[in-house]
Coordinates of N, CA and C in Angstrom, one line a residue:
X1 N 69.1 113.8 65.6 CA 68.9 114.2 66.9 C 70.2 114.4 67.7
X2 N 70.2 115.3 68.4 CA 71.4 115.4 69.3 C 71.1 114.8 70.1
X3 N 72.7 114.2 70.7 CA 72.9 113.5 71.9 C 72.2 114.2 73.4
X4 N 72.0 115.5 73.6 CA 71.4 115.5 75.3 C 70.2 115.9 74.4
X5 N 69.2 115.7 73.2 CA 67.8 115.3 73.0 C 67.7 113.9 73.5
X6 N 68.8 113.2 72.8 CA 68.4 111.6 73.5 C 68.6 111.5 74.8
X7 N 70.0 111.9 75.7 CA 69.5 111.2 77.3 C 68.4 112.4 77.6
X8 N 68.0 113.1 77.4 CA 66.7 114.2 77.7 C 65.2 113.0 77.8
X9 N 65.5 112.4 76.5 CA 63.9 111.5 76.4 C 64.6 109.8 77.0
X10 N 65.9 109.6 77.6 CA 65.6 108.6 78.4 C 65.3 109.0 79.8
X11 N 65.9 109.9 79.9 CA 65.3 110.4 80.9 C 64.1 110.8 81.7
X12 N 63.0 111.2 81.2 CA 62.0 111.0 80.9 C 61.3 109.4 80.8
X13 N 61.6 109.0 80.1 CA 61.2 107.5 80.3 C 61.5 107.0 81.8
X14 N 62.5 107.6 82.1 CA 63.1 106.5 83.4 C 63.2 107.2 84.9
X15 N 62.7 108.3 84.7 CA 62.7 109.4 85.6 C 61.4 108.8 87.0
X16 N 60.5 108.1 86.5 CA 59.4 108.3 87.7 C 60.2 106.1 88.2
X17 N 60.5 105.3 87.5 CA 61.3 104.5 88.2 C 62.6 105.2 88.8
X18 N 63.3 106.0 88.5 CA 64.4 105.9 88.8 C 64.2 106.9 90.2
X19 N 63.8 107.5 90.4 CA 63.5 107.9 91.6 C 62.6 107.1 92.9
X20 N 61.8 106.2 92.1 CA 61.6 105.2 93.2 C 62.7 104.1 93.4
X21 N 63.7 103.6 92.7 CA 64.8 103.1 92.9 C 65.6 103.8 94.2
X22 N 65.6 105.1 93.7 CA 66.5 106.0 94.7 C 65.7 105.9 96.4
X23 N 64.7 106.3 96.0 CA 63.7 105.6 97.7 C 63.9 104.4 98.1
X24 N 63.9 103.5 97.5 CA 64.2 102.0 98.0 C 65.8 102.0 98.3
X25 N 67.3 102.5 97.6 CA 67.9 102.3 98.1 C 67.8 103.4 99.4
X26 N 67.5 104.5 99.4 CA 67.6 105.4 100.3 C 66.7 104.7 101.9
X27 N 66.0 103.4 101.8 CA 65.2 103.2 102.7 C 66.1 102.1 103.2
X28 N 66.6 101.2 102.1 CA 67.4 100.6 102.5 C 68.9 100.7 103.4
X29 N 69.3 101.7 103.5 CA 70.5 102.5 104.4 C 70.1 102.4 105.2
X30 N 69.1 103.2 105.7 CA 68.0 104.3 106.9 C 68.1 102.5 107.7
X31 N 67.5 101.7 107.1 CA 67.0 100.8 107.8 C 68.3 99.8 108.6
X32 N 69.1 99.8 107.7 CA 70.9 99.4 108.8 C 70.6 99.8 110.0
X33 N 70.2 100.7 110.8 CA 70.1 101.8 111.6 C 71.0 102.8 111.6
X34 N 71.3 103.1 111.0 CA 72.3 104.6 110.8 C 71.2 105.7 111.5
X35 N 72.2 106.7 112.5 CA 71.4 107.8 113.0 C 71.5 108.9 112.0
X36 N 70.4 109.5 111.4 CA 70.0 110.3 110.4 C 71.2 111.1 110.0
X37 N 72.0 111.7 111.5 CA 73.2 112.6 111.5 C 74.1 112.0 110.9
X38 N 74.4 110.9 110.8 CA 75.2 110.0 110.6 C 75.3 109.7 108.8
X39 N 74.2 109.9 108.1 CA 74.2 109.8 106.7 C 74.6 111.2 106.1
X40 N 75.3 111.4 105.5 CA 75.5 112.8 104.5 C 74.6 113.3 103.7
X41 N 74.3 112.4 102.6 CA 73.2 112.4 101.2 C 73.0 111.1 101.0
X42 N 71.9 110.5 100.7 CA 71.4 109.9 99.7 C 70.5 109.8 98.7
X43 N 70.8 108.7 97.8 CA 70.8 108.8 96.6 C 69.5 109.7 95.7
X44 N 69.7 110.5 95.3 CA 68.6 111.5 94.7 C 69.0 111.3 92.8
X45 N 67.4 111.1 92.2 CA 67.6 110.7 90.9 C 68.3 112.1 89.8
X46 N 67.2 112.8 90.5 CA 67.8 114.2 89.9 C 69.0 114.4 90.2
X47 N 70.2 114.2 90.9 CA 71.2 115.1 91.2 C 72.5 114.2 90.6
X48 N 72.2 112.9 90.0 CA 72.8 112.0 89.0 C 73.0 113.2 88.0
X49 N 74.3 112.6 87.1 CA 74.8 112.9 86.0 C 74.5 111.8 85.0
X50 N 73.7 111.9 83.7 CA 73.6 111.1 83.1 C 74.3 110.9 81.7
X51 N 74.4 110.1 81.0 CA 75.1 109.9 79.7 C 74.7 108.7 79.3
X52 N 74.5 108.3 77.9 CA 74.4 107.1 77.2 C 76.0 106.7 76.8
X53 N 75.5 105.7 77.3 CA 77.0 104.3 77.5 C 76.6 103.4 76.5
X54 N 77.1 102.8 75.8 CA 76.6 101.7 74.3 C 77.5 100.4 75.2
X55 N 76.3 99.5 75.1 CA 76.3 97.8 76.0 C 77.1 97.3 74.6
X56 N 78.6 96.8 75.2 CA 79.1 95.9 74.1 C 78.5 94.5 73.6
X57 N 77.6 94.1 74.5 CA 76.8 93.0 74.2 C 76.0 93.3 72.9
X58 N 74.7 94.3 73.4 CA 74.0 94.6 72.5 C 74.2 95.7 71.5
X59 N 75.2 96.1 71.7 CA 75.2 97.5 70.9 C 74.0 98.7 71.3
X60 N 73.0 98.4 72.1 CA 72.3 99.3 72.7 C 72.7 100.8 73.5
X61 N 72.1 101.4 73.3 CA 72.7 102.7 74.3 C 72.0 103.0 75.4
X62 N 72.6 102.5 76.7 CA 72.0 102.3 77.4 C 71.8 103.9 78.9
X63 N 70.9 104.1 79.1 CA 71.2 105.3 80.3 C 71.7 105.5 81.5
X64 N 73.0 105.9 81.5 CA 74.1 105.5 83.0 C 73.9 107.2 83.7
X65 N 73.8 106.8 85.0 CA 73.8 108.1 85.2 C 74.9 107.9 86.8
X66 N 75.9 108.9 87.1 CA 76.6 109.1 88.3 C 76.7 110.2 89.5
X67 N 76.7 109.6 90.4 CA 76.7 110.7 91.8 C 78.0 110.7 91.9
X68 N 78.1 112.5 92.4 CA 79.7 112.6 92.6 C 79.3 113.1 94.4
X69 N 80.3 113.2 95.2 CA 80.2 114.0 96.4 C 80.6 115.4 96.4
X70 N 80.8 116.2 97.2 CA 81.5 117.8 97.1 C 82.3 117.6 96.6
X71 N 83.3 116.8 96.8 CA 84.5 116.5 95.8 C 85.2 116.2 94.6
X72 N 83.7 115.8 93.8 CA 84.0 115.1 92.6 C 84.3 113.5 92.9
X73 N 84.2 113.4 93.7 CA 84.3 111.8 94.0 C 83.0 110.8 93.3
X74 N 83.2 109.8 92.9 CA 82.3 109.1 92.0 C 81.8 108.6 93.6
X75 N 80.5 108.6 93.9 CA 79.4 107.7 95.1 C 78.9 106.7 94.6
X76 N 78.3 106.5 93.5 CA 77.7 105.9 93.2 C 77.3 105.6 91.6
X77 N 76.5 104.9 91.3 CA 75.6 105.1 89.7 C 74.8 103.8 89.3
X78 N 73.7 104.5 88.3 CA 73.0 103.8 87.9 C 72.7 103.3 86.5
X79 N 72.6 102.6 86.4 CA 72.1 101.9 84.7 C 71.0 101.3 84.4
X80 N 70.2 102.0 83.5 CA 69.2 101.1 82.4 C 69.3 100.5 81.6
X81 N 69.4 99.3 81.9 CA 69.3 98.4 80.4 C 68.5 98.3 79.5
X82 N 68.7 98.1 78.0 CA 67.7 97.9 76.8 C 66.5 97.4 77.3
X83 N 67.0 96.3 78.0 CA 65.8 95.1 78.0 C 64.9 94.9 79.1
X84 N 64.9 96.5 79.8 CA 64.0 96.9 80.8 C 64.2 96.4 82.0
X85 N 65.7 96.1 82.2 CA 66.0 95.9 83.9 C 67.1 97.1 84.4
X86 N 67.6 97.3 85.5 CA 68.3 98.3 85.8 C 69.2 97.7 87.2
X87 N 70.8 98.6 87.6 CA 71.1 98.2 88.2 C 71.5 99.2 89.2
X88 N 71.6 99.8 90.2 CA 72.2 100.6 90.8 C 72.9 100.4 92.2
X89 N 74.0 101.3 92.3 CA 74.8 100.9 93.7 C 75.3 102.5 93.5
X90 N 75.1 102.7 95.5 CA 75.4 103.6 95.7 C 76.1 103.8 97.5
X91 N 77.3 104.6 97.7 CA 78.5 103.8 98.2 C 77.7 104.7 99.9
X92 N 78.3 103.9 100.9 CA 78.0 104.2 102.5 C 78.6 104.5 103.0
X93 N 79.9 103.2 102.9 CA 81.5 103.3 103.4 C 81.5 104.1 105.0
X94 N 80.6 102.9 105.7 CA 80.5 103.1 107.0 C 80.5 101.9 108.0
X95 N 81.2 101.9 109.1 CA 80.6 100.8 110.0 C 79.7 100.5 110.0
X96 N 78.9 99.1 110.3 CA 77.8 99.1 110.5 C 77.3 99.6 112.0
X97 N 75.9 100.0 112.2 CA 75.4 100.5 113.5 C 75.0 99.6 114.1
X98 N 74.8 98.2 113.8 CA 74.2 97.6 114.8 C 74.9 96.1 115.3
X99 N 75.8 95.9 113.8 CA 76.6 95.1 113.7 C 77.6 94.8 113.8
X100 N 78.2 95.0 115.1 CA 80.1 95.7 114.6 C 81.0 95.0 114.2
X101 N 81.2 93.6 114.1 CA 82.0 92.5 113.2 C 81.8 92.9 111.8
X102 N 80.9 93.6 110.6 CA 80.6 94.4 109.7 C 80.7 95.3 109.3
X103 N 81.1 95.5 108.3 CA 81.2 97.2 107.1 C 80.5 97.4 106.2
X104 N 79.9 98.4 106.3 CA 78.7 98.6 105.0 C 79.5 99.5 104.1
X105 N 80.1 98.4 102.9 CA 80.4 99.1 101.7 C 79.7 100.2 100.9
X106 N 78.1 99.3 99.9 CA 77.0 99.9 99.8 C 76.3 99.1 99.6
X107 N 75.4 100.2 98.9 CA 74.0 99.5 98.9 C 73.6 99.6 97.8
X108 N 73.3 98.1 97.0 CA 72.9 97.9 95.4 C 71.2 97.7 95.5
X109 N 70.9 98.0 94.0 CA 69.2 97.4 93.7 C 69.6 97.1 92.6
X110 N 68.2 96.6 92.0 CA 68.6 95.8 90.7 C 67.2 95.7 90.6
X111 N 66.7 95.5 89.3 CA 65.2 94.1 88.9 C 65.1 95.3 87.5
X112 N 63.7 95.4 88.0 CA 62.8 96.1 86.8 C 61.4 96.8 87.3
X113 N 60.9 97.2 86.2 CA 59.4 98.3 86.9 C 58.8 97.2 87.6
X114 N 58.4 97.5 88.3 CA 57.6 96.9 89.3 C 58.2 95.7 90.5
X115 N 59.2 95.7 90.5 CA 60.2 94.5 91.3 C 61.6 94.9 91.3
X116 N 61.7 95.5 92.1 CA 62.7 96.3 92.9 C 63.6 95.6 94.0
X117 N 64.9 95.2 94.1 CA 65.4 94.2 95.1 C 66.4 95.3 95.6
X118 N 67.0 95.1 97.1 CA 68.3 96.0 97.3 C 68.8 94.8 97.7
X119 N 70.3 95.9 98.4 CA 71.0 94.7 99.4 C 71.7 95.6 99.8
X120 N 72.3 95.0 100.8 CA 73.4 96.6 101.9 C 75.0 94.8 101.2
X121 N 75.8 95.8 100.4 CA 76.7 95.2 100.9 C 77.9 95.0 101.3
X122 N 78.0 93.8 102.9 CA 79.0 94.0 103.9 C 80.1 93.4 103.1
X123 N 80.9 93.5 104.3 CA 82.9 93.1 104.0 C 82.5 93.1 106.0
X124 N 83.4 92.3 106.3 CA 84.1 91.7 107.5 C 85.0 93.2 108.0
X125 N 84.3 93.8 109.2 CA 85.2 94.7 109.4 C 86.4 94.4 110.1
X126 N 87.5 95.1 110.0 CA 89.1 95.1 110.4 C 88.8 95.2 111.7
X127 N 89.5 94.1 112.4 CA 90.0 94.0 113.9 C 90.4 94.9 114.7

C-alpha cells in the first residue's frame, strides 16, 4: 500500500472526531471572549496537513496533521495516537480580552472519543 493510501484511511478513521476536536478547540477561544473580528481562522480539520509520524515508544505510525497560516507559518497541530487518545494545540498568540495581567499563547485538547478536555494556555503578560 502506498503511503497517502494509508494517511487517506487514517484519515477516515479520525476525520468525524477530529473535527469535533476542532469545534471544542474552536469554542474554546470564542469563549476567552475574543470579538469575532479579532480571530483570524480557527482550527478546521480539513485544512490540516497530514502525515504519519512513527512514535519512538511504540514504533506505531501515528496520524499528525499541521496548520500553516498565509505564510507557511506552523499554527498549530494535531496527533493520534495508537492507543486511541489524541492531542492537539493550536496557537492564538493574543492578549487576553478580559484578562489583561494574561496572554493567551494557545489553546490545547487532549483525551479520546468521547472525552474531550481543552485549556486556553496563559503566560503572565509583559508590563
Amino acid at each position: 500500500m502506498s503511503m497517502q493510501v494509508l494517511i487517506d484511511h487514517q484519515l477516515e478513521m479520525h476525520r468525524l472526531l477530529g473535527r469535533q476536536i476542532c469545534r471544542e478547540m474552536s469554542q474554546a477561544i470564542v469563549k476567552l471572549g475574543f470579538p469575532k473580528n479579532e480571530i483570524e481562522h480557527l482550527p478546521e480539520f480539513d485544512k490540516a496537513e497530514f502525515s504519519l509520524k512513527k512514535d519512538p515508544y511504540t514504533c506505531d505510525e501515528n496520524l499528525t496533521g499541521y496548520w500553516y497560516d498565509g505564510k507557511r507559518q506552523r499554527i498549530g497541530n494535531i496527533q493520534f495516537l495508537s492507543d486511541g487518545s489524541f492531542y492537539a494545540e493550536y496557537d492564538v498568540i493574543k492578549p487576553h480580552p478580559l484578562k489583561k495581567r494574561w496572554f493567551v499563547e494557545a489553546v490545547n485538547a487532549w483525551g479520546r472519543k468521547g472525552h474531550i478536555k481543552t485549556e486556553a494556555k496563559l503566560l503572565p503578560a509583559l508590563e
